CSV table of C-alpha atoms in Angstrom, one decimal:
chain,number,residue,atom,x,y,z
A,1,UNK,CA,11.1,1.6,-23.4
A,2,UNK,CA,9.4,2.7,-26.6
A,3,UNK,CA,5.9,1.3,-27.2
A,4,UNK,CA,6.8,-1.1,-30.1
A,5,UNK,CA,9.5,-2.6,-28.0
A,6,UNK,CA,7.2,-2.8,-25.0
A,7,UNK,CA,4.5,-4.6,-27.1
A,8,UNK,CA,7.0,-7.1,-28.4
A,9,UNK,CA,8.2,-7.8,-24.9
A,10,UNK,CA,4.7,-8.3,-23.6
A,11,UNK,CA,3.9,-10.6,-26.4
A,12,UNK,CA,7.0,-12.7,-25.7
A,13,UNK,CA,6.3,-12.9,-22.0
A,14,UNK,CA,2.7,-14.0,-22.5
A,15,UNK,CA,3.9,-16.6,-25.1
A,16,UNK,CA,6.5,-17.9,-22.8
A,17,UNK,CA,4.2,-18.3,-19.8
A,18,UNK,CA,0.9,-19.1,-21.6
A,19,UNK,CA,-0.7,-16.3,-19.6
A,20,UNK,CA,0.3,-13.2,-17.6
A,21,UNK,CA,-1.6,-10.8,-15.4
A,22,UNK,CA,-1.6,-7.0,-15.7
A,23,UNK,CA,0.1,-6.8,-12.3
A,24,UNK,CA,2.9,-9.1,-13.3
A,25,UNK,CA,3.6,-7.4,-16.6
A,26,UNK,CA,3.5,-3.9,-14.9
A,27,UNK,CA,6.1,-5.1,-12.4
A,28,UNK,CA,8.3,-6.8,-15.1
A,29,UNK,CA,8.3,-3.8,-17.4
A,30,UNK,CA,8.3,-1.1,-14.8
A,31,UNK,CA,5.3,0.8,-16.1
A,32,UNK,CA,1.8,1.6,-14.9
A,33,UNK,CA,-1.0,-1.0,-15.0
A,34,UNK,CA,-3.0,1.5,-17.1
A,35,UNK,CA,-0.2,1.4,-19.8
A,36,UNK,CA,-0.2,-2.4,-19.7
A,37,UNK,CA,-4.0,-2.5,-20.2
A,38,UNK,CA,-3.7,-0.2,-23.2
A,39,UNK,CA,-0.9,-2.3,-24.7
A,40,UNK,CA,-2.9,-5.5,-24.1
A,41,UNK,CA,-5.9,-4.0,-25.9
A,42,UNK,CA,-3.7,-3.1,-28.8
A,43,UNK,CA,-2.2,-6.7,-28.9
A,44,UNK,CA,-5.7,-8.2,-28.7
A,45,UNK,CA,-6.9,-6.1,-31.5
A,46,UNK,CA,-4.0,-7.2,-33.6
A,47,UNK,CA,-4.8,-10.8,-32.6
A,48,UNK,CA,-1.4,-11.3,-31.0
A,49,UNK,CA,-2.9,-12.3,-27.6
A,50,UNK,CA,-6.3,-13.1,-26.0
A,51,UNK,CA,-7.5,-10.4,-23.6
A,52,UNK,CA,-9.0,-11.9,-20.4
A,53,UNK,CA,-10.1,-10.4,-17.1
A,54,UNK,CA,-6.9,-9.3,-15.2
A,55,UNK,CA,-4.4,-10.0,-18.0
A,56,UNK,CA,-3.9,-11.9,-21.2
A,57,UNK,CA,-3.2,-15.4,-22.5
A,58,UNK,CA,-2.1,-17.1,-25.7
A,59,UNK,CA,-4.5,-18.5,-28.2
A,60,UNK,CA,-3.3,-22.0,-27.2
A,61,UNK,CA,-4.0,-21.5,-23.5
A,62,UNK,CA,-7.3,-22.9,-22.2
A,63,UNK,CA,-9.0,-22.4,-18.9
A,64,UNK,CA,-9.3,-26.1,-18.5
A,65,UNK,CA,-5.6,-26.2,-17.8
A,66,UNK,CA,-6.9,-25.4,-14.3
A,67,UNK,CA,-7.6,-28.6,-12.5
A,68,UNK,CA,-11.1,-29.1,-11.1
A,69,UNK,CA,-11.7,-29.6,-7.4
A,70,UNK,CA,-12.4,-33.3,-7.9
A,71,UNK,CA,-9.1,-33.7,-9.8
A,72,UNK,CA,-7.2,-31.9,-7.0
A,73,UNK,CA,-8.7,-33.9,-4.2
A,74,UNK,CA,-6.7,-37.0,-5.0
A,75,UNK,CA,-3.3,-35.2,-5.3
A,76,UNK,CA,-0.8,-35.1,-2.5
A,77,UNK,CA,-3.3,-36.2,0.1
A,78,UNK,CA,-0.7,-37.2,2.7
A,79,UNK,CA,0.8,-33.7,2.5
A,80,UNK,CA,-2.6,-31.9,2.6
A,81,UNK,CA,-3.6,-33.8,5.7
A,82,UNK,CA,-0.5,-32.5,7.5
A,83,UNK,CA,-1.1,-29.0,6.4
A,84,UNK,CA,-4.7,-29.1,7.5
A,85,UNK,CA,-3.7,-30.4,10.9
A,86,UNK,CA,-1.2,-27.6,11.3
A,87,UNK,CA,-3.8,-25.0,10.2
A,88,UNK,CA,-6.5,-26.4,12.6
A,89,UNK,CA,-4.0,-26.1,15.5
A,90,UNK,CA,-3.9,-22.3,15.1
A,91,UNK,CA,-7.6,-21.9,15.8
A,92,UNK,CA,-8.5,-20.8,19.3
A,93,UNK,CA,-11.7,-20.5,21.4
A,94,UNK,CA,-13.6,-17.3,20.6
A,95,UNK,CA,-12.0,-16.8,17.2
A,96,UNK,CA,-13.8,-15.6,14.1
A,97,UNK,CA,-12.0,-17.4,11.3
A,98,UNK,CA,-12.4,-17.1,7.5
A,99,UNK,CA,-11.5,-20.4,5.7
A,100,UNK,CA,-11.1,-20.0,2.0
A,101,UNK,CA,-11.7,-22.5,-0.8
A,102,UNK,CA,-9.4,-25.4,-1.5
A,103,UNK,CA,-9.1,-29.1,-1.1
A,104,UNK,CA,-6.6,-28.7,1.7
A,105,UNK,CA,-8.9,-26.4,3.6
A,106,UNK,CA,-11.7,-28.9,3.2
A,107,UNK,CA,-9.7,-31.2,5.5
A,108,UNK,CA,-9.4,-28.7,8.4
A,109,UNK,CA,-12.7,-29.9,9.8
A,110,UNK,CA,-11.2,-33.3,10.5
A,111,UNK,CA,-8.7,-31.8,12.9
A,112,UNK,CA,-10.6,-28.9,14.4
A,113,UNK,CA,-11.1,-29.3,18.1
A,114,UNK,CA,-14.4,-28.4,19.8
A,115,UNK,CA,-13.9,-24.8,21.0
A,116,UNK,CA,-16.4,-22.5,22.7
A,117,UNK,CA,-17.6,-19.3,20.9
A,118,UNK,CA,-15.9,-20.3,17.6
A,119,UNK,CA,-17.3,-18.7,14.4
A,120,UNK,CA,-16.3,-20.0,11.0
A,121,UNK,CA,-17.0,-18.0,7.8
A,122,UNK,CA,-16.5,-19.4,4.3
A,123,UNK,CA,-17.4,-18.8,0.7
A,124,UNK,CA,-16.6,-22.4,-0.3
A,125,UNK,CA,-19.5,-24.8,-0.4
A,126,UNK,CA,-17.3,-27.9,0.1
A,127,UNK,CA,-15.6,-26.3,3.2
A,128,UNK,CA,-19.1,-25.4,4.5
A,129,UNK,CA,-20.3,-29.0,4.0
A,130,UNK,CA,-17.2,-30.4,5.7
A,131,UNK,CA,-18.2,-28.4,8.8
A,132,UNK,CA,-22.0,-29.0,8.7
A,133,UNK,CA,-22.0,-31.8,11.2
A,134,UNK,CA,-20.2,-29.5,13.6
A,135,UNK,CA,-22.8,-26.7,13.3
A,136,UNK,CA,-24.3,-27.4,16.8
A,137,UNK,CA,-20.8,-26.8,18.3
A,138,UNK,CA,-19.9,-23.6,16.4
A,139,UNK,CA,-21.3,-20.7,14.5
A,140,UNK,CA,-21.0,-21.5,10.8
A,141,UNK,CA,-21.7,-18.9,8.0
A,142,UNK,CA,-21.7,-19.4,4.3
A,143,UNK,CA,-21.3,-16.3,2.1
A,144,UNK,CA,-23.1,-16.9,-1.2
A,145,UNK,CA,-22.9,-15.3,-4.7
A,146,UNK,CA,-22.2,-16.6,-8.2
A,147,UNK,CA,-21.3,-20.3,-7.9
A,148,UNK,CA,-18.2,-21.5,-9.7
A,149,UNK,CA,-18.7,-25.2,-10.1
A,150,UNK,CA,-15.1,-26.0,-11.0
A,151,UNK,CA,-13.8,-25.2,-7.5
A,152,UNK,CA,-17.0,-25.1,-5.5
A,153,UNK,CA,-16.6,-21.5,-4.5
A,154,UNK,CA,-19.0,-18.5,-4.5
A,155,UNK,CA,-17.5,-15.4,-6.3
A,156,UNK,CA,-18.7,-12.1,-7.6
A,157,UNK,CA,-19.8,-8.7,-6.3
A,158,UNK,CA,-22.2,-9.9,-3.7
A,159,UNK,CA,-19.5,-12.0,-2.0
A,160,UNK,CA,-16.9,-9.2,-2.3
A,161,UNK,CA,-19.3,-6.6,-0.8
A,162,UNK,CA,-20.1,-8.9,2.2
A,163,UNK,CA,-16.4,-9.8,2.9
A,164,UNK,CA,-15.5,-6.1,2.7
A,165,UNK,CA,-17.8,-5.5,5.7
A,166,UNK,CA,-16.4,-8.4,7.8
A,167,UNK,CA,-13.5,-8.4,10.2
A,168,UNK,CA,-12.0,-11.7,11.2
A,169,UNK,CA,-9.4,-12.7,13.7
A,170,UNK,CA,-7.8,-15.1,11.3
A,171,UNK,CA,-7.9,-15.9,7.6
A,172,UNK,CA,-6.7,-19.3,6.3
A,173,UNK,CA,-6.2,-19.1,2.5
A,174,UNK,CA,-5.2,-22.0,0.3
A,175,UNK,CA,-2.7,-21.0,-2.4
A,176,UNK,CA,-2.4,-22.7,-5.9
A,177,UNK,CA,1.2,-21.6,-6.4
A,178,UNK,CA,4.0,-19.7,-4.7
A,179,UNK,CA,7.0,-18.2,-6.5
A,180,UNK,CA,9.0,-16.0,-4.3
A,181,UNK,CA,6.5,-13.9,-2.3
A,182,UNK,CA,3.9,-14.0,-5.0
A,183,UNK,CA,0.8,-15.9,-4.0
A,184,UNK,CA,-1.2,-16.9,-7.1
A,185,UNK,CA,-4.2,-18.9,-8.4
A,186,UNK,CA,-5.9,-19.5,-11.7
A,187,UNK,CA,-9.0,-17.4,-11.4
A,188,UNK,CA,-8.9,-13.6,-10.9
A,189,UNK,CA,-12.3,-13.5,-9.1
A,190,UNK,CA,-11.2,-16.2,-6.6
A,191,UNK,CA,-7.9,-14.2,-6.2
A,192,UNK,CA,-9.8,-11.0,-5.4
A,193,UNK,CA,-12.0,-13.0,-2.9
A,194,UNK,CA,-8.9,-14.2,-1.0
A,195,UNK,CA,-7.2,-10.8,-1.2
A,196,UNK,CA,-10.2,-9.2,0.6
A,197,UNK,CA,-10.3,-11.9,3.2
A,198,UNK,CA,-6.6,-11.6,4.0
A,199,UNK,CA,-6.7,-7.8,4.1
A,200,UNK,CA,-9.6,-7.8,6.7
A,201,UNK,CA,-8.0,-10.4,9.0
A,202,UNK,CA,-5.8,-9.7,12.0
A,203,UNK,CA,-3.8,-12.9,11.4
A,204,UNK,CA,-3.2,-14.0,7.8
A,205,UNK,CA,-2.2,-17.6,7.0
A,206,UNK,CA,-1.3,-19.1,3.6
A,207,UNK,CA,-1.6,-22.9,3.3
A,208,UNK,CA,-0.2,-25.1,0.6
A,209,UNK,CA,1.6,-28.4,0.2
A,210,UNK,CA,5.2,-28.3,-0.9
A,211,UNK,CA,4.5,-29.4,-4.5
A,212,UNK,CA,3.1,-25.9,-5.1
A,213,UNK,CA,6.3,-24.1,-4.2
A,214,UNK,CA,8.4,-22.4,-6.9
A,215,UNK,CA,5.4,-22.5,-9.3
A,216,UNK,CA,3.6,-19.8,-11.2
A,217,UNK,CA,-0.1,-19.4,-11.8
A,218,UNK,CA,-2.2,-16.8,-13.7
A,219,UNK,CA,-3.3,-14.3,-11.1
A,220,UNK,CA,-1.1,-13.0,-8.3
A,221,UNK,CA,-3.4,-11.8,-5.5
A,222,UNK,CA,-1.2,-11.3,-2.4
A,223,UNK,CA,2.3,-11.1,-1.1
A,224,UNK,CA,3.6,-13.8,1.3
A,225,UNK,CA,5.6,-11.0,3.1
A,226,UNK,CA,2.3,-9.6,4.3
A,227,UNK,CA,1.2,-12.9,5.9
A,228,UNK,CA,1.8,-14.0,9.4
A,229,UNK,CA,2.9,-17.5,8.4
A,230,UNK,CA,3.1,-20.0,5.6
A,231,UNK,CA,1.7,-23.4,6.6
A,232,UNK,CA,3.1,-26.3,4.6
A,233,UNK,CA,4.0,-30.0,5.1
A,234,UNK,CA,7.1,-31.5,6.8
A,235,UNK,CA,8.4,-32.7,3.4
A,236,UNK,CA,9.4,-29.2,2.3
A,237,UNK,CA,13.1,-29.2,1.2
A,238,UNK,CA,15.7,-27.4,3.3
A,239,UNK,CA,16.3,-25.1,0.3
A,240,UNK,CA,12.7,-24.0,0.1
A,241,UNK,CA,12.4,-23.8,3.9
A,242,UNK,CA,15.3,-21.4,4.0
A,243,UNK,CA,14.1,-19.3,1.0
A,244,UNK,CA,10.5,-18.9,2.2
A,245,UNK,CA,11.5,-18.2,5.7
A,246,UNK,CA,12.9,-14.9,4.4
A,247,UNK,CA,9.4,-13.8,3.7
A,248,UNK,CA,7.5,-15.0,6.7
A,249,UNK,CA,7.4,-17.7,9.4
A,250,UNK,CA,7.1,-21.2,8.0
A,251,UNK,CA,5.0,-23.7,10.0
A,252,UNK,CA,5.3,-27.4,9.1
A,253,UNK,CA,3.8,-29.2,12.1
A,254,UNK,CA,0.8,-28.6,14.4
A,255,UNK,CA,1.3,-26.2,17.2
A,256,UNK,CA,0.2,-27.0,20.7
């Protein structure tokens, strides 16, 4: 594909979606991420798109399209409770577990049994606070950095560096959207945080309620095919259950 045609295609894709990441565009157009970055720089200079970290967006797109943590807390509560129960049932005595940010993960503490030698690591202040009353029964560690108030998570180089050094038995990661195997969220820094946590875990679990299936978000950070299981609620459709079972095991109820 010649450069003028490629630039036009990129502009159309960004306009259609509102935003697109470098990784998505590279895959879609079959060219290197370096080429996409140069093309996005040219389009931004021509004021055709807005260049942002990890990709580009339209001038009409605003970051406040991302719901805040407080807004998300009241959505699909019944489903989130079922997902949290199922996730908690995977934790065993002696585990070192990273629990990522997300309103579903904040509910895990409600269902986590008292287990000996359990260590929980998180970079989410709300997840940490949900477990504070259990601190005498487990080892609880909060990894700090730059605080992102919208979601209550610590991000940035300090967090990334610390996580790179940690090995965990399990990582439980909340996903904003899932389209095919593509796990995505709204913020590239949060996505990078979760990618590192998943990479350094022996067992990798993606959690989300069924309303987030077949949806796209700005930043793709991991493939469901590389996870040990997708944990969702029992109200997932048979169609989605069949589709996502092609990528990994799907868990919808607590395991004994």
